[in-house]
């Protein structure tokens, strides 16, 4: 069985899903096993949707302060970063980027 990244659970949508599932489990409306299956499907569906539906491209510039690779998960820290996408630019003093290998989701 393929394993998917759980990064998106920390976002707004993932947090709301986890809170809702916790309430349903606490109230006895769903089993903990079903809640875990829902979260696993969320991970799979969100990863696939990003690969298939997002076609936007962005340009980023900045000074690479730190980079790490652990189990095909890259962590990059950029200083004085600028991102340009679809004609708009955003700047930040410090940015943390977490990038994952696309191969893991498709295994």
C-alpha positions as YAML, in Angstrom:
chain: A
units: angstrom
residues:
- id: 1
  name: UNK
  ca: [0.00, 0.00, 0.00]
- id: 2
  name: UNK
  ca: [1.40, 3.42, -0.93]
- id: 3
  name: UNK
  ca: [2.17, 5.87, 1.82]
- id: 4
  name: UNK
  ca: [1.27, 9.53, 1.42]
- id: 5
  name: UNK
  ca: [2.60, 12.63, 3.07]
- id: 6
  name: UNK
  ca: [0.66, 13.95, 6.03]
- id: 7
  name: UNK
  ca: [1.94, 17.53, 5.66]
- id: 8
  name: UNK
  ca: [-1.42, 18.95, 4.66]
- id: 9
  name: UNK
  ca: [-3.07, 17.88, 7.91]
- id: 10
  name: UNK
  ca: [-1.42, 20.88, 9.59]
- id: 11
  name: UNK
  ca: [-3.12, 23.31, 7.22]
- id: 12
  name: UNK
  ca: [-6.51, 24.94, 7.76]
- id: 13
  name: UNK
  ca: [-8.46, 22.27, 5.90]
- id: 14
  name: UNK
  ca: [-6.60, 19.39, 7.56]
- id: 15
  name: UNK
  ca: [-6.98, 20.88, 11.04]
- id: 16
  name: UNK
  ca: [-10.71, 21.37, 10.51]
- id: 17
  name: UNK
  ca: [-11.06, 17.78, 9.33]
- id: 18
  name: UNK
  ca: [-9.15, 16.45, 12.35]
- id: 19
  name: UNK
  ca: [-11.27, 18.54, 14.75]
- id: 20
  name: UNK
  ca: [-14.48, 17.29, 13.12]
- id: 21
  name: UNK
  ca: [-13.34, 13.68, 13.19]
- id: 22
  name: UNK
  ca: [-12.36, 14.00, 16.86]
- id: 23
  name: UNK
  ca: [-15.84, 15.30, 17.67]
- id: 24
  name: UNK
  ca: [-17.48, 12.46, 15.73]
- id: 25
  name: UNK
  ca: [-15.34, 9.83, 17.46]
- id: 26
  name: UNK
  ca: [-15.99, 11.38, 20.90]
- id: 27
  name: UNK
  ca: [-19.73, 11.43, 20.23]
- id: 28
  name: UNK
  ca: [-19.60, 7.80, 19.11]
- id: 29
  name: UNK
  ca: [-20.82, 8.50, 15.57]
- id: 30
  name: UNK
  ca: [-17.72, 7.01, 13.91]
- id: 31
  name: UNK
  ca: [-15.06, 4.57, 15.03]
- id: 32
  name: UNK
  ca: [-11.43, 5.63, 15.48]
- id: 33
  name: UNK
  ca: [-10.52, 3.21, 12.66]
- id: 34
  name: UNK
  ca: [-12.91, 4.97, 10.27]
- id: 35
  name: UNK
  ca: [-11.50, 8.37, 11.28]
- id: 36
  name: UNK
  ca: [-7.99, 7.12, 10.42]
- id: 37
  name: UNK
  ca: [-9.22, 5.86, 7.04]
- id: 38
  name: UNK
  ca: [-10.76, 9.27, 6.33]
- id: 39
  name: UNK
  ca: [-7.46, 11.01, 7.16]
- id: 40
  name: UNK
  ca: [-5.52, 8.60, 4.92]
- id: 41
  name: UNK
  ca: [-7.94, 9.27, 2.06]
- id: 42
  name: UNK
  ca: [-7.55, 13.02, 2.68]
- id: 43
  name: UNK
  ca: [-3.75, 12.67, 2.37]
- id: 44
  name: UNK
  ca: [-4.08, 10.68, -0.86]
- id: 45
  name: UNK
  ca: [-6.72, 12.90, -2.46]
- id: 46
  name: UNK
  ca: [-5.02, 16.19, -1.64]
- id: 47
  name: UNK
  ca: [-1.66, 14.98, -2.93]
- id: 48
  name: UNK
  ca: [-3.22, 13.72, -6.16]
- id: 49
  name: UNK
  ca: [-5.25, 16.91, -6.65]
- id: 50
  name: UNK
  ca: [-2.16, 19.09, -6.30]
- id: 51
  name: UNK
  ca: [-0.28, 17.02, -8.88]
- id: 52
  name: UNK
  ca: [-3.15, 16.86, -11.36]
- id: 53
  name: UNK
  ca: [-4.85, 20.24, -11.04]
- id: 54
  name: UNK
  ca: [-2.29, 22.88, -10.06]
- id: 55
  name: UNK
  ca: [-0.58, 24.22, -13.15]
- id: 56
  name: UNK
  ca: [0.68, 27.56, -11.80]
- id: 57
  name: UNK
  ca: [4.39, 28.29, -11.93]
- id: 58
  name: UNK
  ca: [6.31, 30.54, -9.58]
- id: 59
  name: UNK
  ca: [9.75, 32.11, -9.49]
- id: 60
  name: UNK
  ca: [11.56, 32.43, -6.18]
- id: 61
  name: UNK
  ca: [14.73, 34.24, -5.32]
- id: 62
  name: UNK
  ca: [16.59, 34.58, -2.08]
- id: 63
  name: UNK
  ca: [19.71, 33.58, -0.17]
- id: 64
  name: UNK
  ca: [19.75, 29.91, 0.77]
- id: 65
  name: UNK
  ca: [20.61, 29.87, 4.46]
- id: 66
  name: UNK
  ca: [20.04, 26.18, 5.36]
- id: 67
  name: UNK
  ca: [19.10, 23.06, 3.45]
- id: 68
  name: UNK
  ca: [18.48, 19.51, 4.64]
- id: 69
  name: UNK
  ca: [17.30, 16.26, 3.10]
- id: 70
  name: UNK
  ca: [15.90, 13.51, 5.31]
- id: 71
  name: UNK
  ca: [14.02, 10.56, 3.84]
- id: 72
  name: UNK
  ca: [13.31, 12.45, 0.61]
- id: 73
  name: UNK
  ca: [11.87, 15.46, 2.46]
- id: 74
  name: UNK
  ca: [13.79, 18.66, 1.76]
- id: 75
  name: UNK
  ca: [13.76, 21.59, 4.17]
- id: 76
  name: UNK
  ca: [15.04, 24.91, 2.83]
- id: 77
  name: UNK
  ca: [15.44, 28.19, 4.74]
- id: 78
  name: UNK
  ca: [15.64, 31.27, 2.53]
- id: 79
  name: UNK
  ca: [16.59, 34.78, 3.68]
- id: 80
  name: UNK
  ca: [15.34, 37.90, 1.88]
- id: 81
  name: UNK
  ca: [13.06, 35.82, -0.33]
- id: 82
  name: UNK
  ca: [10.87, 37.04, -3.18]
- id: 83
  name: UNK
  ca: [8.17, 34.93, -4.85]
- id: 84
  name: UNK
  ca: [6.57, 35.89, -8.16]
- id: 85
  name: UNK
  ca: [3.51, 34.11, -9.50]
- id: 86
  name: UNK
  ca: [0.95, 35.24, -12.05]
- id: 87
  name: UNK
  ca: [2.27, 38.81, -12.08]
- id: 88
  name: UNK
  ca: [2.25, 39.32, -8.31]
- id: 89
  name: UNK
  ca: [5.31, 39.42, -6.03]
- id: 90
  name: UNK
  ca: [5.56, 38.66, -2.33]
- id: 91
  name: UNK
  ca: [8.66, 39.30, -0.23]
- id: 92
  name: UNK
  ca: [9.69, 37.99, 3.19]
- id: 93
  name: UNK
  ca: [12.72, 38.29, 5.44]
- id: 94
  name: UNK
  ca: [12.78, 34.54, 6.13]
- id: 95
  name: UNK
  ca: [10.94, 31.61, 4.51]
- id: 96
  name: UNK
  ca: [10.86, 27.92, 5.36]
- id: 97
  name: UNK
  ca: [10.06, 25.56, 2.49]
- id: 98
  name: UNK
  ca: [9.30, 21.87, 2.95]
- id: 99
  name: UNK
  ca: [9.40, 19.92, -0.31]
- id: 100
  name: UNK
  ca: [8.68, 16.23, -0.72]
- id: 101
  name: UNK
  ca: [9.54, 13.72, -3.39]
- id: 102
  name: UNK
  ca: [6.60, 13.10, -5.70]
- id: 103
  name: UNK
  ca: [7.70, 9.47, -6.05]
- id: 104
  name: UNK
  ca: [6.49, 8.57, -2.57]
- id: 105
  name: UNK
  ca: [2.85, 9.37, -3.34]
- id: 106
  name: UNK
  ca: [2.90, 7.26, -6.47]
- id: 107
  name: UNK
  ca: [4.62, 4.18, -5.09]
...
